[in-house]
mmCIF file of C-alpha atoms and ligand atoms in Angstrom:
data_model
loop_
_atom_site.group_PDB
_atom_site.id
_atom_site.type_symbol
_atom_site.label_atom_id
_atom_site.label_comp_id
_atom_site.label_asym_id
_atom_site.label_seq_id
_atom_site.Cartn_x
_atom_site.Cartn_y
_atom_site.Cartn_z
ATOM 1 C CA MET A 243 182.400 228.029 168.851
ATOM 2 C CA LYS A 244 183.347 231.549 169.873
ATOM 3 C CA LEU A 245 187.004 232.532 169.965
ATOM 4 C CA LYS A 246 188.358 233.609 173.320
ATOM 5 C CA ALA A 247 191.068 236.213 173.693
ATOM 6 C CA LYS A 248 194.425 235.068 172.338
ATOM 7 C CA SER A 249 193.486 232.124 170.160
ATOM 8 C CA TYR A 250 195.522 230.549 167.395
ATOM 9 C CA SER A 251 194.382 229.279 164.024
ATOM 10 C CA LEU A 252 195.927 227.688 160.960
ATOM 11 C CA ALA A 253 194.700 228.714 157.496
ATOM 12 C CA LEU A 254 195.163 227.390 153.962
ATOM 13 C CA GLU A 255 194.611 229.157 150.643
ATOM 14 C CA THR A 256 194.571 227.290 147.316
ATOM 15 C CA SER A 257 191.828 229.004 145.294
ATOM 16 C CA CYS A 258 193.966 229.829 142.249
ATOM 17 C CA ASP A 259 197.732 229.632 141.670
ATOM 18 C CA ASP A 260 199.135 230.443 145.116
ATOM 19 C CA THR A 261 199.536 227.730 147.734
ATOM 20 C CA ALA A 262 199.594 229.543 151.070
ATOM 21 C CA VAL A 263 199.633 228.574 154.736
ATOM 22 C CA ALA A 264 199.534 230.842 157.791
ATOM 23 C CA ILE A 265 199.349 230.527 161.552
ATOM 24 C CA LEU A 266 197.954 233.534 163.356
ATOM 25 C CA GLU A 267 197.296 234.627 166.885
ATOM 26 C CA HIS A 268 193.909 236.322 167.291
ATOM 27 C CA ARG A 269 193.567 238.725 170.216
ATOM 28 C CA SER A 270 190.197 240.248 169.339
ATOM 29 C CA ALA A 271 187.899 240.544 166.318
ATOM 30 C CA THR A 272 190.184 243.276 164.954
ATOM 31 C CA ASP A 273 193.601 242.341 166.331
ATOM 32 C CA HIS A 274 195.300 239.518 164.418
ATOM 33 C CA ARG A 275 199.032 238.798 164.525
ATOM 34 C CA VAL A 276 200.954 236.651 162.079
ATOM 35 C CA ILE A 277 203.038 233.986 163.838
ATOM 36 C CA SER A 278 204.287 232.466 160.603
ATOM 37 C CA ALA A 279 203.171 232.462 156.986
ATOM 38 C CA GLY A 280 204.395 231.118 153.680
ATOM 39 C CA ARG A 281 203.374 231.013 150.063
ATOM 40 C CA SER A 282 204.564 229.148 147.017
ATOM 41 C CA SER A 283 203.618 230.684 143.705
ATOM 42 C CA GLN A 284 203.357 228.814 140.441
ATOM 43 C CA PHE A 285 204.502 231.442 137.952
ATOM 44 C CA ALA A 286 206.972 229.088 136.265
ATOM 45 C CA THR A 287 204.288 226.394 135.757
ATOM 46 C CA HIS A 288 201.789 228.691 134.053
ATOM 47 C CA ALA A 289 204.107 231.103 132.220
ATOM 48 C CA PRO A 290 204.427 228.918 129.072
ATOM 49 C CA PHE A 291 200.601 228.942 128.741
ATOM 50 C CA GLY A 292 200.191 232.687 129.341
ATOM 51 C CA GLY A 293 197.589 232.056 132.071
ATOM 52 C CA VAL A 294 196.617 229.745 134.916
ATOM 53 C CA VAL A 295 195.874 226.129 133.861
ATOM 54 C CA PRO A 296 193.519 224.744 136.571
ATOM 55 C CA SER A 297 194.664 221.091 136.404
ATOM 56 C CA LEU A 298 198.358 222.078 136.618
ATOM 57 C CA ALA A 299 197.574 224.507 139.447
ATOM 58 C CA ALA A 300 195.853 221.713 141.402
ATOM 59 C CA ARG A 301 198.804 219.389 140.781
ATOM 60 C CA ASP A 302 201.216 222.037 142.136
ATOM 61 C CA HIS A 303 199.018 222.707 145.198
ATOM 62 C CA ALA A 304 199.101 218.997 146.042
ATOM 63 C CA ALA A 305 202.879 218.876 145.517
ATOM 64 C CA ASN A 306 203.685 222.074 147.437
ATOM 65 C CA ALA A 307 201.260 222.012 150.365
ATOM 66 C CA PRO A 308 202.995 219.372 152.578
ATOM 67 C CA ALA A 309 206.450 221.034 152.554
ATOM 68 C CA LEU A 310 204.906 224.466 153.019
ATOM 69 C CA LEU A 311 202.845 223.245 155.967
ATOM 70 C CA LYS A 312 205.942 221.744 157.577
ATOM 71 C CA ALA A 313 207.946 224.943 157.080
ATOM 72 C CA VAL A 314 205.214 227.224 158.449
ATOM 73 C CA TRP A 315 204.538 224.923 161.416
ATOM 74 C CA SER A 316 208.271 224.639 162.298
ATOM 75 C CA GLN A 317 208.636 228.400 162.152
ATOM 76 C CA ALA A 318 205.560 228.848 164.373
ATOM 77 C CA ILE A 319 206.741 226.469 167.098
ATOM 78 C CA LYS A 320 210.131 228.164 167.132
ATOM 79 C CA LYS A 321 208.359 231.429 167.909
ATOM 80 C CA ILE A 322 205.757 229.947 170.286
ATOM 81 C CA PRO A 323 207.374 226.834 171.816
ATOM 82 C CA GLY A 324 204.177 225.785 173.615
ATOM 83 C CA LEU A 325 202.102 225.816 170.445
ATOM 84 C CA LEU A 326 200.539 222.368 170.044
ATOM 85 C CA PRO A 327 197.984 221.369 167.396
ATOM 86 C CA ARG A 328 195.293 221.125 170.088
ATOM 87 C CA LYS A 329 195.799 224.835 170.783
ATOM 88 C CA LEU A 330 194.522 225.704 167.303
ATOM 89 C CA LYS A 331 190.896 226.835 167.529
ATOM 90 C CA HIS A 332 190.229 225.621 164.019
ATOM 91 C CA ILE A 333 191.692 224.869 160.585
ATOM 92 C CA ALA A 334 190.424 227.471 158.092
ATOM 93 C CA TYR A 335 190.549 226.974 154.324
ATOM 94 C CA THR A 336 189.225 228.772 151.249
ATOM 95 C CA ALA A 337 185.934 227.063 150.415
ATOM 96 C CA SER A 338 184.874 229.201 147.398
ATOM 97 C CA PRO A 339 184.889 230.928 144.958
ATOM 98 C CA GLY A 340 187.896 229.748 142.998
ATOM 99 C CA LEU A 341 189.116 227.083 140.568
ATOM 100 C CA MET A 342 187.323 223.888 141.560
ATOM 101 C CA PRO A 343 190.269 221.427 141.304
ATOM 102 C CA CYS A 344 192.392 223.851 143.353
ATOM 103 C CA LEU A 345 189.721 224.385 146.014
ATOM 104 C CA LEU A 346 189.358 220.611 146.366
ATOM 105 C CA ILE A 347 193.067 220.167 147.133
ATOM 106 C CA GLY A 348 192.880 222.862 149.827
ATOM 107 C CA ARG A 349 189.798 221.309 151.322
ATOM 108 C CA THR A 350 191.311 217.814 151.342
ATOM 109 C CA VAL A 351 194.512 219.008 153.031
ATOM 110 C CA ALA A 352 192.498 221.013 155.591
ATOM 111 C CA GLU A 353 190.162 218.086 156.265
ATOM 112 C CA THR A 354 193.096 215.721 156.746
ATOM 113 C CA LEU A 355 194.707 218.093 159.240
ATOM 114 C CA ALA A 356 191.431 218.702 161.065
ATOM 115 C CA TRP A 357 190.782 214.966 161.364
ATOM 116 C CA THR A 358 194.361 214.092 162.389
ATOM 117 C CA TRP A 359 194.549 216.859 164.962
ATOM 118 C CA GLN A 360 190.871 216.587 165.935
ATOM 119 C CA ARG A 361 190.296 220.297 165.381
ATOM 120 C CA PRO A 362 187.200 221.974 163.883
ATOM 121 C CA LEU A 363 187.216 222.704 160.145
ATOM 122 C CA LEU A 364 186.113 226.107 158.864
ATOM 123 C CA GLY A 365 185.362 226.902 155.202
ATOM 124 C CA VAL A 366 185.940 230.581 154.396
ATOM 125 C CA ASP A 367 184.688 232.746 151.523
ATOM 126 C CA HIS A 368 187.521 234.031 149.320
ATOM 127 C CA ILE A 369 186.032 237.488 148.776
ATOM 128 C CA ALA A 370 185.353 237.962 152.495
ATOM 129 C CA SER A 371 189.021 237.016 152.996
ATOM 130 C CA HIS A 372 190.184 239.788 150.652
ATOM 131 C CA VAL A 373 188.051 242.302 152.590
ATOM 132 C CA ALA A 374 189.374 240.882 155.893
ATOM 133 C CA SER A 375 192.959 241.517 154.723
ATOM 134 C CA ALA A 376 192.313 245.215 155.449
ATOM 135 C CA LEU A 377 192.452 244.426 159.173
ATOM 136 C CA ALA A 378 196.125 243.528 158.675
ATOM 137 C CA ALA A 379 196.989 247.090 157.612
ATOM 138 C CA PRO A 380 199.691 248.099 160.132
ATOM 139 C CA GLU A 381 198.359 251.646 160.584
ATOM 140 C CA LEU A 382 195.175 250.224 162.198
ATOM 141 C CA LYS A 383 197.317 248.823 165.035
ATOM 142 C CA GLY A 384 194.805 246.033 165.595
ATOM 143 C CA LYS A 385 191.990 248.469 166.408
ATOM 144 C CA GLY A 386 189.961 247.956 163.247
ATOM 145 C CA TYR A 387 188.367 250.602 161.032
ATOM 146 C CA SER A 388 185.196 252.677 161.345
ATOM 147 C CA LEU A 389 181.958 251.341 159.870
ATOM 148 C CA PRO A 390 180.167 251.555 157.532
ATOM 149 C CA ALA A 391 182.903 250.929 154.989
ATOM 150 C CA VAL A 392 182.868 250.553 151.240
ATOM 151 C CA ALA A 393 185.213 247.837 149.988
ATOM 152 C CA LEU A 394 186.509 247.473 146.440
ATOM 153 C CA VAL A 395 187.684 243.906 145.816
ATOM 154 C CA VAL A 396 189.665 244.037 142.614
ATOM 155 C CA SER A 397 191.455 240.881 141.504
ATOM 156 C CA GLY A 398 191.901 238.480 138.619
ATOM 157 C CA GLY A 399 188.561 236.802 139.253
ATOM 158 C CA HIS A 400 186.502 239.616 140.776
ATOM 159 C CA THR A 401 185.766 243.298 140.620
ATOM 160 C CA SER A 402 183.031 244.189 143.075
ATOM 161 C CA LEU A 403 182.035 246.904 145.496
ATOM 162 C CA PHE A 404 180.647 245.984 148.905
ATOM 163 C CA LYS A 405 179.021 247.906 151.683
ATOM 164 C CA VAL A 406 180.480 246.600 154.941
ATOM 165 C CA THR A 407 178.152 247.255 157.875
ATOM 166 C CA LYS A 408 179.792 244.889 160.370
ATOM 167 C CA TYR A 409 183.139 243.119 160.180
ATOM 168 C CA ASN A 410 181.258 239.950 159.299
ATOM 169 C CA ARG A 411 178.516 241.492 157.156
ATOM 170 C CA MET A 412 178.867 242.856 153.638
ATOM 171 C CA THR A 413 176.460 243.420 150.772
ATOM 172 C CA GLU A 414 177.452 243.659 147.142
ATOM 173 C CA ILE A 415 176.497 247.068 145.709
ATOM 174 C CA GLY A 416 178.276 246.868 142.345
ATOM 175 C CA ARG A 417 180.191 244.417 140.180
ATOM 176 C CA THR A 418 181.752 243.969 136.788
ATOM 177 C CA VAL A 419 179.293 243.003 134.097
ATOM 178 C CA ASP A 420 182.032 241.245 132.082
ATOM 179 C CA ASP A 421 185.789 240.925 132.768
ATOM 180 C CA ALA A 422 187.396 241.476 136.160
ATOM 181 C CA ALA A 423 189.922 244.338 136.205
ATOM 182 C CA GLY A 424 192.835 241.960 136.912
ATOM 183 C CA GLU A 425 191.721 239.799 133.994
ATOM 184 C CA ALA A 426 191.804 242.898 131.757
ATOM 185 C CA PHE A 427 195.331 243.726 133.010
ATOM 186 C CA ASP A 428 196.390 240.151 132.231
ATOM 187 C CA LYS A 429 194.793 240.117 128.749
ATOM 188 C CA VAL A 430 196.210 243.516 127.762
ATOM 189 C CA ALA A 431 199.612 242.421 129.064
ATOM 190 C CA ARG A 432 199.420 239.407 126.761
ATOM 191 C CA LEU A 433 198.475 241.647 123.808
ATOM 192 C CA LEU A 434 201.588 243.691 124.574
ATOM 193 C CA GLY A 435 203.735 240.559 124.622
ATOM 194 C CA LEU A 436 204.424 240.700 128.350
ATOM 195 C CA PRO A 437 205.098 237.581 130.416
ATOM 196 C CA HIS A 438 202.665 235.946 132.875
ATOM 197 C CA PRO A 439 201.617 237.172 135.410
ATOM 198 C CA GLY A 440 200.520 240.143 133.343
ATOM 199 C CA GLY A 441 199.371 242.671 135.972
ATOM 200 C CA PRO A 442 202.729 243.378 137.619
ATOM 201 C CA ALA A 443 204.539 243.261 134.236
ATOM 202 C CA LEU A 444 202.096 245.785 132.752
ATOM 203 C CA GLU A 445 202.504 248.078 135.743
ATOM 204 C CA LYS A 446 206.291 247.975 135.301
ATOM 205 C CA LEU A 447 206.055 248.813 131.586
ATOM 206 C CA ALA A 448 203.473 251.548 132.263
ATOM 207 C CA ARG A 449 205.935 253.352 134.565
ATOM 208 C CA THR A 450 207.962 254.437 131.535
ATOM 209 C CA GLY A 451 204.950 255.342 129.362
ATOM 210 C CA ASN A 452 202.721 258.387 128.921
ATOM 211 C CA PRO A 453 199.251 257.798 130.460
ATOM 212 C CA THR A 454 197.673 260.459 128.211
ATOM 213 C CA ALA A 455 199.169 259.185 124.938
ATOM 214 C CA PHE A 456 195.934 257.322 124.070
ATOM 215 C CA ASN A 457 192.504 258.417 125.204
ATOM 216 C CA PHE A 458 191.003 255.002 125.981
ATOM 217 C CA PRO A 459 187.326 254.733 126.976
ATOM 218 C CA ARG A 460 186.307 254.837 130.647
ATOM 219 C CA PRO A 461 183.546 252.179 130.441
ATOM 220 C CA MET A 462 180.426 252.814 132.521
ATOM 221 C CA LEU A 463 182.006 255.842 134.199
ATOM 222 C CA LYS A 464 178.919 257.957 133.522
ATOM 223 C CA ASP A 465 176.522 255.092 134.206
ATOM 224 C CA GLU A 466 174.561 255.679 137.409
ATOM 225 C CA SER A 467 175.029 252.152 138.721
ATOM 226 C CA LEU A 468 178.074 251.062 140.696
ATOM 227 C CA ASN A 469 178.841 248.400 138.096
ATOM 228 C CA PHE A 470 182.020 248.119 136.058
ATOM 229 C CA SER A 471 182.903 246.878 132.577
ATOM 230 C CA PHE A 472 186.426 246.190 131.315
ATOM 231 C CA ALA A 473 185.886 244.092 128.170
ATOM 232 C CA GLY A 474 185.452 247.186 125.918
ATOM 233 C CA LEU A 475 188.605 248.796 127.270
ATOM 234 C CA LYS A 476 190.607 245.670 126.472
ATOM 235 C CA THR A 477 189.135 245.640 122.943
ATOM 236 C CA ALA A 478 190.020 249.323 122.502
ATOM 237 C CA VAL A 479 193.667 248.459 123.238
ATOM 238 C CA LEU A 480 193.460 245.558 120.766
ATOM 239 C CA TYR A 481 192.142 247.819 117.962
ATOM 240 C CA THR A 482 194.701 250.519 118.700
ATOM 241 C CA LEU A 483 197.467 247.937 118.574
ATOM 242 C CA ARG A 484 196.144 246.710 115.235
ATOM 243 C CA ASP A 485 196.065 250.262 113.837
ATOM 244 C CA GLN A 486 199.606 250.830 115.058
ATOM 245 C CA LYS A 487 200.746 247.452 113.712
ATOM 246 C CA LEU A 488 203.941 248.638 112.092
ATOM 247 C CA ARG A 489 205.104 250.531 115.143
ATOM 248 C CA ALA A 490 203.828 248.159 117.836
ATOM 249 C CA THR A 491 207.213 246.564 118.346
ATOM 250 C CA ARG A 492 208.587 249.911 119.552
ATOM 251 C CA TYR A 493 209.145 249.816 123.287
ATOM 252 C CA ALA A 494 208.027 253.439 123.804
ATOM 253 C CA LEU A 495 204.711 252.847 122.027
ATOM 254 C CA ARG A 496 203.991 249.715 124.062
ATOM 255 C CA ALA A 497 204.812 251.622 127.231
ATOM 256 C CA ASP A 498 202.382 254.394 126.210
ATOM 257 C CA LEU A 499 199.660 251.825 125.508
ATOM 258 C CA ALA A 500 200.260 250.164 128.894
ATOM 259 C CA ALA A 501 200.226 253.494 130.740
ATOM 260 C CA SER A 502 197.093 254.730 128.923
ATOM 261 C CA PHE A 503 195.229 251.458 129.544
ATOM 262 C CA GLN A 504 196.230 251.457 133.212
ATOM 263 C CA ALA A 505 195.147 255.100 133.601
ATOM 264 C CA ALA A 506 191.694 254.350 132.116
ATOM 265 C CA ALA A 507 191.137 251.250 134.289
ATOM 266 C CA ILE A 508 192.257 253.031 137.455
ATOM 267 C CA ASP A 509 190.166 256.101 136.647
ATOM 268 C CA VAL A 510 186.969 254.030 136.599
ATOM 269 C CA LEU A 511 187.898 251.958 139.677
ATOM 270 C CA VAL A 512 188.657 255.040 141.757
ATOM 271 C CA ALA A 513 185.710 257.151 140.531
ATOM 272 C CA LYS A 514 183.106 254.439 141.155
ATOM 273 C CA THR A 515 184.523 253.555 144.562
ATOM 274 C CA LEU A 516 184.513 257.195 145.675
ATOM 275 C CA ARG A 517 180.957 257.565 144.390
ATOM 276 C CA ALA A 518 179.893 254.427 146.297
ATOM 277 C CA SER A 519 181.534 255.804 149.399
ATOM 278 C CA GLN A 520 179.532 259.041 149.169
ATOM 279 C CA THR A 521 176.256 257.301 148.377
ATOM 280 C CA HIS A 522 176.660 254.957 151.329
ATOM 281 C CA LYS A 523 178.207 257.538 153.689
ATOM 282 C CA ALA A 524 181.257 255.369 154.232
ATOM 283 C CA LYS A 525 183.670 256.239 157.017
ATOM 284 C CA THR A 526 186.276 253.906 155.520
ATOM 285 C CA ILE A 527 187.238 252.900 151.987
ATOM 286 C CA ILE A 528 188.945 249.515 151.651
ATOM 287 C CA VAL A 529 190.799 248.532 148.494
ATOM 288 C CA ALA A 530 191.794 244.842 148.397
ATOM 289 C CA GLY A 531 192.627 242.017 145.966
ATOM 290 C CA GLY A 532 195.566 241.441 143.619
ATOM 291 C CA VAL A 533 195.175 244.667 141.609
ATOM 292 C CA ALA A 534 195.371 246.657 144.870
ATOM 293 C CA ALA A 535 199.101 245.817 144.762
ATOM 294 C CA ASN A 536 199.309 248.281 141.844
ATOM 295 C CA GLN A 537 201.240 251.348 142.962
ATOM 296 C CA ALA A 538 199.468 253.715 140.550
ATOM 297 C CA LEU A 539 196.062 252.562 141.843
ATOM 298 C CA ARG A 540 197.185 253.033 145.443
ATOM 299 C CA SER A 541 198.452 256.555 144.808
ATOM 300 C CA GLN A 542 195.367 257.586 142.775
ATOM 301 C CA PHE A 543 193.159 256.538 145.690
ATOM 302 C CA THR A 544 195.387 258.394 148.145
ATOM 303 C CA GLU A 545 195.180 261.577 146.048
ATOM 304 C CA ARG A 546 191.537 261.532 144.972
ATOM 305 C CA ILE A 547 190.059 260.609 148.332
ATOM 306 C CA LYS A 548 191.141 264.096 149.444
ATOM 307 C CA SER A 549 188.328 265.573 147.308
ATOM 308 C CA LEU A 550 185.651 263.910 149.478
ATOM 309 C CA LYS A 551 184.031 265.843 152.296
ATOM 310 C CA PRO A 552 183.897 264.411 154.898
ATOM 311 C CA GLN A 553 186.979 262.413 153.926
ATOM 312 C CA PRO A 554 186.752 258.672 154.678
ATOM 313 C CA ARG A 555 189.830 256.824 155.868
ATOM 314 C CA LEU A 556 191.589 254.843 153.160
ATOM 315 C CA VAL A 557 192.714 251.338 154.162
ATOM 316 C CA ILE A 558 194.764 249.293 151.698
ATOM 317 C CA PRO A 559 196.453 246.105 152.947
ATOM 318 C CA PRO A 560 200.225 245.737 152.594
ATOM 319 C CA MET A 561 201.228 244.692 149.061
ATOM 320 C CA ASP A 562 201.957 241.043 149.946
ATOM 321 C CA LEU A 563 198.464 240.669 151.412
ATOM 322 C CA CYS A 564 196.732 242.031 148.292
ATOM 323 C CA THR A 565 197.401 238.990 146.112
ATOM 324 C CA ASP A 566 196.094 235.638 147.380
ATOM 325 C CA ASN A 567 197.529 234.619 150.752
ATOM 326 C CA ALA A 568 196.558 232.591 153.828
ATOM 327 C CA VAL A 569 196.832 235.425 156.369
ATOM 328 C CA MET A 570 193.588 236.925 155.057
ATOM 329 C CA VAL A 571 191.889 233.500 155.247
ATOM 330 C CA ALA A 572 192.946 233.187 158.898
ATOM 331 C CA ILE A 573 191.570 236.652 159.697
ATOM 332 C CA ALA A 574 188.269 236.019 157.885
ATOM 333 C CA GLY A 575 187.948 232.655 159.668
ATOM 334 C CA ALA A 576 188.594 234.237 163.056
ATOM 335 C CA ILE A 577 186.002 236.943 162.353
ATOM 336 C CA MET A 578 183.432 234.240 161.583
ATOM 337 C CA THR A 579 184.036 232.636 164.958
ATOM 338 C CA TYR A 580 184.120 235.915 166.898
ATOM 339 C CA TYR A 581 180.652 236.735 165.637
ATOM 340 C CA SER A 582 179.224 233.232 165.780
ATOM 341 C CA PRO A 583 176.216 232.966 168.100
HETATM 342 O O1 KG4 B 697 193.767 238.367 144.349
HETATM 343 P P1 KG4 B 697 194.547 237.643 143.316
HETATM 344 O O2 KG4 B 697 195.928 237.140 143.716
HETATM 345 O O3 KG4 B 697 193.789 236.404 142.754
HETATM 346 C C1 KG4 B 697 192.405 236.408 142.499
HETATM 347 O O4 KG4 B 697 191.629 236.241 143.479
HETATM 348 O O5 KG4 B 697 192.063 236.618 141.324
HETATM 349 O O6 KG4 B 697 194.679 238.618 142.065
HETATM 350 C C2 KG4 B 697 195.429 238.286 140.950
HETATM 351 C C3 KG4 B 697 195.252 239.389 139.912
HETATM 352 C C4 KG4 B 697 195.871 239.045 138.564
HETATM 353 O O7 KG4 B 697 194.968 239.376 137.549
HETATM 354 C C5 KG4 B 697 197.109 239.917 138.544
HETATM 355 O O8 KG4 B 697 197.527 240.262 137.236
HETATM 356 C C6 KG4 B 697 196.625 241.132 139.300
HETATM 357 O O9 KG4 B 697 195.879 240.598 140.361
HETATM 358 N N1 KG4 B 697 197.751 241.929 139.810
HETATM 359 C C7 KG4 B 697 198.023 243.189 139.396
HETATM 360 C C8 KG4 B 697 199.207 243.579 140.069
HETATM 361 N N2 KG4 B 697 199.593 242.545 140.882
HETATM 362 C C9 KG4 B 697 198.684 241.546 140.699
HETATM 363 N N3 KG4 B 697 197.381 243.986 138.523
HETATM 364 C C10 KG4 B 697 197.913 245.209 138.326
HETATM 365 N N4 KG4 B 697 199.042 245.658 138.914
HETATM 366 C C11 KG4 B 697 199.716 244.879 139.791
HETATM 367 N N5 KG4 B 697 200.818 245.315 140.384
HETATM 368 ZN ZN1 ZN B 698 191.920 236.451 145.322
#
């Protein structure tokens, strides 16, 4: 069922520890406007365990989704008084990949809505959603980006490079062979005694540290493939911490470790993405996923892309659309329908 100009859709995201709902207006394959959106995070639930516990995450999704849906729907009908459920072209939800118990809650809620409102149901790929979040970058003004593009999806569950040849077509050209970059941020944060979620806490600590204090390895930087590896880097921090045992409680030392780890991880992410962009003659580089919220990563990309000739355009979604959200699910769902036969 092809979308016509100015369609609405409702989207749900529950793949990990964020319950999110969004209602968007879609004007074209590249022009998507948020009518209302909401998210409830579960930091307090998982903090005592130092990581996401799938069964507790699913329980929270089930508890939070109804109130969130009501709030997002009420906000939407205030903005668009004539918005009725039958005006929604479909109900989109994250089908995979993700934590199975969490995905099942999202699917059940979406199916219930679709059945009650008699609207079509649309399962959306989570990684395609992260790539689709680039279309929400305000500087694109709804006009999309030039193709081909190379997209780095860097999150807690994934670190992959894609060649994007059409807005609905992407091929994986590189991936992590072990840990995802976000996972490495989270594990190193835990080693440094930082609270969950680790990525943002590590970034904050790193701001006060010296990124050249420790020369951590840049795994697979010289390797010809476009693959990544972050497990060795995490272990290098572990061994350094062990060697520095007596001093590891010092704030300045922990800040230096955080900054040096972050510098090494970012160095590899940026270098491989720029290399992929040159190899595949990309006109656009997209950086998406939770780790793309990292300010140091964003500024390294902004700086180092200048060395490429010709210089591709850099598109990084706004910070709140880097971590899991339902706006990106709505955009990815709309793209699927725009290009459906
Ligand atoms: O995209 P996302 O919300 O969920 C997955 O699909 O995995 O990404 C979450 C990941 C976590 O590992 C989190 O620590 C990391 O993104 N993250 C960050 C920052 N904000 C979130 N990592 C580094 N710096 C940040 N500012
Ligand atoms: Zn994600």
